[in-house]
Amino acid sequence: MKKTLTSLAVAASLLAAPAAQAADKLLLKTPIAFSTALPGLGTPIPRVAEQLDLMSGGSLKMKVYEPGKLVPPFEILDAVSSGKINSGYTTAGYWAGKIPAAPLFSAVPFGPEAGEYMAWLYYGNGMTLYQEMYDQAGYNVKVLPCAVIAPETSGWFAKEINSAEDLNGLKMRFFGLGGKVMQKLGVATSLLPGGEIFPALEKGAIDATEFSMPAIDARLGFHKLVKYNYFPGWHQQATVFELLVNKDVWNEASDQHKAIIENACKASMADSFAEGEAIQHAALIDNVENNGVHIKQWDAQMLELFRATWDEVAAEEATNDQFFGRVLLDMQTFREGYAVWKENAFLPRK
């Protein structure tokens, strides 16, 4: 009898195993804000999907949906929070109209470069504040930084820009807090998804644009319409991209799956940064030698104008939104400490 009971118990456990394994499976359906054809911007997330599958032995998968295929890029946050979708890949700067502090977690004018940004996020108070931002705004999401790129170009223009007067009256696509700086300088700004920028330039709906790094901009063809490409990208010295997961889905996930997702995204931060840094020079050379592009540098006077205007914007935003002020102060405090290291350890720039 004892032997029979033991045999039945073993049989029952074998029958239950597939059901338990099935319950442990997780599929993240992930619409993205940037085409996977854009190197360093859209390419990281398919690699994350591949790693999730490999590291989990197939129990954790991600299906990536190109921009607009499942939900529009600017609706990803709401869709993940409501549970319409269980995850999404985007950037916090797109939520400036919903959460004033959100752009501080994507790109800051005259802000931290990629290494310093990651240091603040992972070993300062950045991640605590990042999650708190979504929590206190009522969004039911878990946030994970999942890619980062180095400086962007400062913009593409149809003519040279030599003074503030040359900016006044322009219609320009511009991202994040840098857009508020440009508005103060008389630029009419709009925030368009990447795929809508070229048609807007072509039709004259905008006169100029910024979007990303040279190799990424090259895929969108801006050089065909506007020939003056300005540097440095004072408005985005680094840009962070986020994986949002519905918080109910996250809380129900196994500890193993959570660890795999977290570590895949951390690996993607390094991988995306390296990819972006590796491919920009070829795009710059091609633009000059084959596309008739004029590479221009902002002079000291224009950079000081941008910086002074940013200081005004930052002060206004901090006054208008308490949490913005709290995050900005925390970031600035971290940067003051980091500057001691940076000024002593790094070679001076020429």
PDB file of N, CA and C in Angstrom, residues 156-226:
ATOM      1  N   TRP A 156      19.718  70.128 -37.078  1.00  0.00           N
ATOM      2  CA  TRP A 156      19.879  70.257 -38.525  1.00  0.00           C
ATOM      3  C   TRP A 156      19.129  71.509 -38.982  1.00  0.00           C
ATOM      4  N   PHE A 157      19.841  72.382 -39.706  1.00  0.00           N
ATOM      5  CA  PHE A 157      19.273  73.650 -40.129  1.00  0.00           C
ATOM      6  C   PHE A 157      19.488  73.854 -41.629  1.00  0.00           C
ATOM      7  N   ALA A 158      18.619  74.655 -42.212  1.00  0.00           N
ATOM      8  CA  ALA A 158      18.713  74.946 -43.646  1.00  0.00           C
ATOM      9  C   ALA A 158      19.725  76.054 -43.932  1.00  0.00           C
ATOM     10  N   LYS A 159      20.105  76.798 -42.904  1.00  0.00           N
ATOM     11  CA  LYS A 159      21.076  77.885 -43.074  1.00  0.00           C
ATOM     12  C   LYS A 159      21.927  77.978 -41.814  1.00  0.00           C
ATOM     13  N   GLU A 160      23.016  78.739 -41.907  1.00  0.00           N
ATOM     14  CA  GLU A 160      23.879  78.917 -40.742  1.00  0.00           C
ATOM     15  C   GLU A 160      23.155  79.681 -39.641  1.00  0.00           C
ATOM     16  N   ILE A 161      23.472  79.318 -38.413  1.00  0.00           N
ATOM     17  CA  ILE A 161      22.926  79.999 -37.233  1.00  0.00           C
ATOM     18  C   ILE A 161      24.097  80.639 -36.498  1.00  0.00           C
ATOM     19  N   ASN A 162      24.161  81.947 -36.542  1.00  0.00           N
ATOM     20  CA  ASN A 162      25.292  82.659 -35.953  1.00  0.00           C
ATOM     21  C   ASN A 162      24.930  83.492 -34.737  1.00  0.00           C
ATOM     22  N   SER A 163      23.632  83.631 -34.467  1.00  0.00           N
ATOM     23  CA  SER A 163      23.210  84.465 -33.345  1.00  0.00           C
ATOM     24  C   SER A 163      21.817  84.048 -32.906  1.00  0.00           C
ATOM     25  N   ALA A 164      21.394  84.580 -31.768  1.00  0.00           N
ATOM     26  CA  ALA A 164      20.044  84.306 -31.280  1.00  0.00           C
ATOM     27  C   ALA A 164      18.997  84.790 -32.282  1.00  0.00           C
ATOM     28  N   GLU A 165      19.311  85.859 -32.984  1.00  0.00           N
ATOM     29  CA  GLU A 165      18.361  86.400 -33.970  1.00  0.00           C
ATOM     30  C   GLU A 165      18.088  85.400 -35.088  1.00  0.00           C
ATOM     31  N   ASP A 166      19.078  84.575 -35.420  1.00  0.00           N
ATOM     32  CA  ASP A 166      18.888  83.570 -36.477  1.00  0.00           C
ATOM     33  C   ASP A 166      17.957  82.441 -36.041  1.00  0.00           C
ATOM     34  N   LEU A 167      17.816  82.261 -34.737  1.00  0.00           N
ATOM     35  CA  LEU A 167      16.902  81.234 -34.224  1.00  0.00           C
ATOM     36  C   LEU A 167      15.466  81.736 -34.138  1.00  0.00           C
ATOM     37  N   ASN A 168      15.319  83.004 -33.849  1.00  0.00           N
ATOM     38  CA  ASN A 168      13.992  83.583 -33.618  1.00  0.00           C
ATOM     39  C   ASN A 168      13.066  83.372 -34.812  1.00  0.00           C
ATOM     40  N   GLY A 169      11.909  82.753 -34.552  1.00  0.00           N
ATOM     41  CA  GLY A 169      10.921  82.531 -35.600  1.00  0.00           C
ATOM     42  C   GLY A 169      11.008  81.184 -36.292  1.00  0.00           C
ATOM     43  N   LEU A 170      12.060  80.413 -36.011  1.00  0.00           N
ATOM     44  CA  LEU A 170      12.174  79.090 -36.628  1.00  0.00           C
ATOM     45  C   LEU A 170      11.109  78.144 -36.072  1.00  0.00           C
ATOM     46  N   LYS A 171      10.671  77.214 -36.917  1.00  0.00           N
ATOM     47  CA  LYS A 171       9.810  76.114 -36.486  1.00  0.00           C
ATOM     48  C   LYS A 171      10.694  74.861 -36.460  1.00  0.00           C
ATOM     49  N   MET A 172      10.801  74.231 -35.285  1.00  0.00           N
ATOM     50  CA  MET A 172      11.785  73.170 -35.130  1.00  0.00           C
ATOM     51  C   MET A 172      11.265  72.026 -34.268  1.00  0.00           C
ATOM     52  N   ARG A 173      11.526  70.827 -34.710  1.00  0.00           N
ATOM     53  CA  ARG A 173      11.272  69.665 -33.863  1.00  0.00           C
ATOM     54  C   ARG A 173      12.354  69.641 -32.798  1.00  0.00           C
ATOM     55  N   PHE A 174      11.939  69.555 -31.532  1.00  0.00           N
ATOM     56  CA  PHE A 174      12.925  69.552 -30.457  1.00  0.00           C
ATOM     57  C   PHE A 174      12.400  68.725 -29.295  1.00  0.00           C
ATOM     58  N   PHE A 175      13.335  68.051 -28.616  1.00  0.00           N
ATOM     59  CA  PHE A 175      12.995  67.109 -27.559  1.00  0.00           C
ATOM     60  C   PHE A 175      13.254  67.694 -26.184  1.00  0.00           C
ATOM     61  N   GLY A 176      12.371  67.383 -25.256  1.00  0.00           N
ATOM     62  CA  GLY A 176      12.630  67.530 -23.834  1.00  0.00           C
ATOM     63  C   GLY A 176      12.855  68.939 -23.348  1.00  0.00           C
ATOM     64  N   LEU A 177      13.685  69.031 -22.321  1.00  0.00           N
ATOM     65  CA  LEU A 177      13.931  70.311 -21.672  1.00  0.00           C
ATOM     66  C   LEU A 177      14.670  71.278 -22.582  1.00  0.00           C
ATOM     67  N   GLY A 178      15.453  70.757 -23.491  1.00  0.00           N
ATOM     68  CA  GLY A 178      16.104  71.623 -24.470  1.00  0.00           C
ATOM     69  C   GLY A 178      15.093  72.378 -25.313  1.00  0.00           C
ATOM     70  N   GLY A 179      13.931  71.760 -25.531  1.00  0.00           N
ATOM     71  CA  GLY A 179      12.878  72.426 -26.290  1.00  0.00           C
ATOM     72  C   GLY A 179      12.379  73.677 -25.580  1.00  0.00           C
ATOM     73  N   LYS A 180      12.329  73.632 -24.251  1.00  0.00           N
ATOM     74  CA  LYS A 180      11.903  74.807 -23.483  1.00  0.00           C
ATOM     75  C   LYS A 180      12.928  75.935 -23.592  1.00  0.00           C
ATOM     76  N   VAL A 181      14.204  75.558 -23.681  1.00  0.00           N
ATOM     77  CA  VAL A 181      15.252  76.550 -23.894  1.00  0.00           C
ATOM     78  C   VAL A 181      15.054  77.229 -25.245  1.00  0.00           C
ATOM     79  N   MET A 182      14.821  76.431 -26.267  1.00  0.00           N
ATOM     80  CA  MET A 182      14.645  76.983 -27.612  1.00  0.00           C
ATOM     81  C   MET A 182      13.400  77.863 -27.692  1.00  0.00           C
ATOM     82  N   GLN A 183      12.359  77.482 -26.977  1.00  0.00           N
ATOM     83  CA  GLN A 183      11.145  78.307 -26.961  1.00  0.00           C
ATOM     84  C   GLN A 183      11.439  79.694 -26.409  1.00  0.00           C
ATOM     85  N   LYS A 184      12.253  79.768 -25.361  1.00  0.00           N
ATOM     86  CA  LYS A 184      12.616  81.057 -24.786  1.00  0.00           C
ATOM     87  C   LYS A 184      13.412  81.913 -25.774  1.00  0.00           C
ATOM     88  N   LEU A 185      14.061  81.256 -26.729  1.00  0.00           N
ATOM     89  CA  LEU A 185      14.854  81.963 -27.727  1.00  0.00           C
ATOM     90  C   LEU A 185      14.058  82.250 -28.999  1.00  0.00           C
ATOM     91  N   GLY A 186      12.733  82.050 -28.923  1.00  0.00           N
ATOM     92  CA  GLY A 186      11.867  82.421 -30.029  1.00  0.00           C
ATOM     93  C   GLY A 186      11.600  81.341 -31.045  1.00  0.00           C
ATOM     94  N   VAL A 187      11.972  80.102 -30.736  1.00  0.00           N
ATOM     95  CA  VAL A 187      11.740  78.976 -31.643  1.00  0.00           C
ATOM     96  C   VAL A 187      10.389  78.347 -31.329  1.00  0.00           C
ATOM     97  N   ALA A 188       9.595  78.111 -32.353  1.00  0.00           N
ATOM     98  CA  ALA A 188       8.333  77.380 -32.187  1.00  0.00           C
ATOM     99  C   ALA A 188       8.656  75.899 -32.274  1.00  0.00           C
ATOM    100  N   THR A 189       8.600  75.193 -31.141  1.00  0.00           N
ATOM    101  CA  THR A 189       9.017  73.798 -31.115  1.00  0.00           C
ATOM    102  C   THR A 189       7.829  72.848 -31.131  1.00  0.00           C
ATOM    103  N   SER A 190       8.074  71.660 -31.664  1.00  0.00           N
ATOM    104  CA  SER A 190       7.091  70.582 -31.632  1.00  0.00           C
ATOM    105  C   SER A 190       7.852  69.285 -31.407  1.00  0.00           C
ATOM    106  N   LEU A 191       7.214  68.333 -30.759  1.00  0.00           N
ATOM    107  CA  LEU A 191       7.839  67.038 -30.492  1.00  0.00           C
ATOM    108  C   LEU A 191       7.179  66.002 -31.390  1.00  0.00           C
ATOM    109  N   LEU A 192       7.926  65.546 -32.400  1.00  0.00           N
ATOM    110  CA  LEU A 192       7.414  64.568 -33.355  1.00  0.00           C
ATOM    111  C   LEU A 192       8.161  63.250 -33.192  1.00  0.00           C
ATOM    112  N   PRO A 193       7.474  62.118 -33.351  1.00  0.00           N
ATOM    113  CA  PRO A 193       8.186  60.835 -33.411  1.00  0.00           C
ATOM    114  C   PRO A 193       9.132  60.817 -34.600  1.00  0.00           C
ATOM    115  N   GLY A 194      10.163  59.978 -34.519  1.00  0.00           N
ATOM    116  CA  GLY A 194      11.184  59.950 -35.559  1.00  0.00           C
ATOM    117  C   GLY A 194      10.655  59.807 -36.970  1.00  0.00           C
ATOM    118  N   GLY A 195       9.682  58.933 -37.163  1.00  0.00           N
ATOM    119  CA  GLY A 195       9.180  58.664 -38.505  1.00  0.00           C
ATOM    120  C   GLY A 195       8.395  59.808 -39.133  1.00  0.00           C
ATOM    121  N   GLU A 196       8.014  60.793 -38.318  1.00  0.00           N
ATOM    122  CA  GLU A 196       7.234  61.916 -38.841  1.00  0.00           C
ATOM    123  C   GLU A 196       8.073  63.147 -39.159  1.00  0.00           C
ATOM    124  N   ILE A 197       9.367  63.108 -38.813  1.00  0.00           N
ATOM    125  CA  ILE A 197      10.192  64.315 -38.944  1.00  0.00           C
ATOM    126  C   ILE A 197      10.505  64.644 -40.397  1.00  0.00           C
ATOM    127  N   PHE A 198      10.963  63.664 -41.179  1.00  0.00           N
ATOM    128  CA  PHE A 198      11.330  63.933 -42.576  1.00  0.00           C
ATOM    129  C   PHE A 198      10.151  64.490 -43.366  1.00  0.00           C
ATOM    130  N   PRO A 199       8.961  63.874 -43.285  1.00  0.00           N
ATOM    131  CA  PRO A 199       7.824  64.455 -44.015  1.00  0.00           C
ATOM    132  C   PRO A 199       7.506  65.885 -43.567  1.00  0.00           C
ATOM    133  N   ALA A 200       7.663  66.161 -42.272  1.00  0.00           N
ATOM    134  CA  ALA A 200       7.390  67.517 -41.774  1.00  0.00           C
ATOM    135  C   ALA A 200       8.390  68.512 -42.347  1.00  0.00           C
ATOM    136  N   LEU A 201       9.658  68.114 -42.429  1.00  0.00           N
ATOM    137  CA  LEU A 201      10.672  68.970 -43.054  1.00  0.00           C
ATOM    138  C   LEU A 201      10.385  69.172 -44.530  1.00  0.00           C
ATOM    139  N   GLU A 202      10.024  68.092 -45.190  1.00  0.00           N
ATOM    140  CA  GLU A 202       9.788  68.127 -46.635  1.00  0.00           C
ATOM    141  C   GLU A 202       8.613  69.031 -46.992  1.00  0.00           C
ATOM    142  N   LYS A 203       7.582  69.019 -46.166  1.00  0.00           N
ATOM    143  CA  LYS A 203       6.382  69.812 -46.427  1.00  0.00           C
ATOM    144  C   LYS A 203       6.482  71.237 -45.903  1.00  0.00           C
ATOM    145  N   GLY A 204       7.570  71.532 -45.159  1.00  0.00           N
ATOM    146  CA  GLY A 204       7.730  72.872 -44.615  1.00  0.00           C
ATOM    147  C   GLY A 204       6.984  73.109 -43.321  1.00  0.00           C
ATOM    148  N   ALA A 205       6.446  72.046 -42.721  1.00  0.00           N
ATOM    149  CA  ALA A 205       5.772  72.206 -41.435  1.00  0.00           C
ATOM    150  C   ALA A 205       6.766  72.592 -40.349  1.00  0.00           C
ATOM    151  N   ILE A 206       8.020  72.173 -40.509  1.00  0.00           N
ATOM    152  CA  ILE A 206       9.114  72.612 -39.644  1.00  0.00           C
ATOM    153  C   ILE A 206      10.280  73.049 -40.530  1.00  0.00           C
ATOM    154  N   ASP A 207      11.113  73.941 -39.994  1.00  0.00           N
ATOM    155  CA  ASP A 207      12.265  74.452 -40.744  1.00  0.00           C
ATOM    156  C   ASP A 207      13.549  73.714 -40.387  1.00  0.00           C
ATOM    157  N   ALA A 208      13.587  73.136 -39.190  1.00  0.00           N
ATOM    158  CA  ALA A 208      14.806  72.526 -38.667  1.00  0.00           C
ATOM    159  C   ALA A 208      14.413  71.408 -37.709  1.00  0.00           C
ATOM    160  N   THR A 209      15.395  70.602 -37.341  1.00  0.00           N
ATOM    161  CA  THR A 209      15.096  69.502 -36.421  1.00  0.00           C
ATOM    162  C   THR A 209      16.334  69.056 -35.671  1.00  0.00           C
ATOM    163  N   GLU A 210      16.126  68.486 -34.519  1.00  0.00           N
ATOM    164  CA  GLU A 210      17.129  67.627 -33.874  1.00  0.00           C
ATOM    165  C   GLU A 210      16.432  66.293 -33.654  1.00  0.00           C
ATOM    166  N   PHE A 211      17.219  65.224 -33.619  1.00  0.00           N
ATOM    167  CA  PHE A 211      16.637  63.936 -33.272  1.00  0.00           C
ATOM    168  C   PHE A 211      17.611  63.101 -32.468  1.00  0.00           C
ATOM    169  N   SER A 212      18.765  62.741 -33.079  1.00  0.00           N
ATOM    170  CA  SER A 212      19.650  61.850 -32.328  1.00  0.00           C
ATOM    171  C   SER A 212      21.084  61.986 -32.799  1.00  0.00           C
ATOM    172  N   MET A 213      21.819  60.878 -32.774  1.00  0.00           N
ATOM    173  CA  MET A 213      23.229  60.863 -33.152  1.00  0.00           C
ATOM    174  C   MET A 213      23.353  60.781 -34.677  1.00  0.00           C
ATOM    175  N   PRO A 214      24.521  61.133 -35.236  1.00  0.00           N
ATOM    176  CA  PRO A 214      24.669  61.166 -36.695  1.00  0.00           C
ATOM    177  C   PRO A 214      24.276  59.877 -37.411  1.00  0.00           C
ATOM    178  N   ALA A 215      24.685  58.714 -36.888  1.00  0.00           N
ATOM    179  CA  ALA A 215      24.374  57.453 -37.560  1.00  0.00           C
ATOM    180  C   ALA A 215      22.880  57.163 -37.548  1.00  0.00           C
ATOM    181  N   ILE A 216      22.192  57.671 -36.525  1.00  0.00           N
ATOM    182  CA  ILE A 216      20.738  57.486 -36.442  1.00  0.00           C
ATOM    183  C   ILE A 216      20.032  58.467 -37.364  1.00  0.00           C
ATOM    184  N   ASP A 217      20.455  59.731 -37.308  1.00  0.00           N
ATOM    185  CA  ASP A 217      19.873  60.746 -38.186  1.00  0.00           C
ATOM    186  C   ASP A 217      20.044  60.379 -39.653  1.00  0.00           C
ATOM    187  N   ALA A 218      21.179  59.719 -39.971  1.00  0.00           N
ATOM    188  CA  ALA A 218      21.436  59.343 -41.367  1.00  0.00           C
ATOM    189  C   ALA A 218      20.357  58.412 -41.902  1.00  0.00           C
ATOM    190  N   ARG A 219      19.860  57.518 -41.046  1.00  0.00           N
ATOM    191  CA  ARG A 219      18.816  56.582 -41.475  1.00  0.00           C
ATOM    192  C   ARG A 219      17.505  57.313 -41.798  1.00  0.00           C
ATOM    193  N   LEU A 220      17.313  58.476 -41.196  1.00  0.00           N
ATOM    194  CA  LEU A 220      16.080  59.243 -41.408  1.00  0.00           C
ATOM    195  C   LEU A 220      16.215  60.257 -42.537  1.00  0.00           C
ATOM    196  N   GLY A 221      17.432  60.438 -43.059  1.00  0.00           N
ATOM    197  CA  GLY A 221      17.618  61.216 -44.285  1.00  0.00           C
ATOM    198  C   GLY A 221      17.557  62.723 -44.159  1.00  0.00           C
ATOM    199  N   PHE A 222      17.798  63.260 -42.966  1.00  0.00           N
ATOM    200  CA  PHE A 222      17.712  64.715 -42.801  1.00  0.00           C
ATOM    201  C   PHE A 222      18.675  65.451 -43.740  1.00  0.00           C
ATOM    202  N   HIS A 223      19.832  64.835 -44.008  1.00  0.00           N
ATOM    203  CA  HIS A 223      20.855  65.465 -44.841  1.00  0.00           C
ATOM    204  C   HIS A 223      20.376  65.748 -46.259  1.00  0.00           C
ATOM    205  N   LYS A 224      19.298  65.114 -46.668  1.00  0.00           N
ATOM    206  CA  LYS A 224      18.770  65.350 -48.009  1.00  0.00           C
ATOM    207  C   LYS A 224      18.046  66.688 -48.115  1.00  0.00           C
ATOM    208  N   LEU A 225      17.616  67.211 -46.968  1.00  0.00           N
ATOM    209  CA  LEU A 225      16.788  68.418 -46.962  1.00  0.00           C
ATOM    210  C   LEU A 225      17.452  69.613 -46.292  1.00  0.00           C
ATOM    211  N   VAL A 226      18.254  69.369 -45.273  1.00  0.00           N
ATOM    212  CA  VAL A 226      18.918  70.462 -44.546  1.00  0.00           C
ATOM    213  C   VAL A 226      20.397  70.104 -44.397  1.00  0.00           C
TER     214      VAL A 226
END
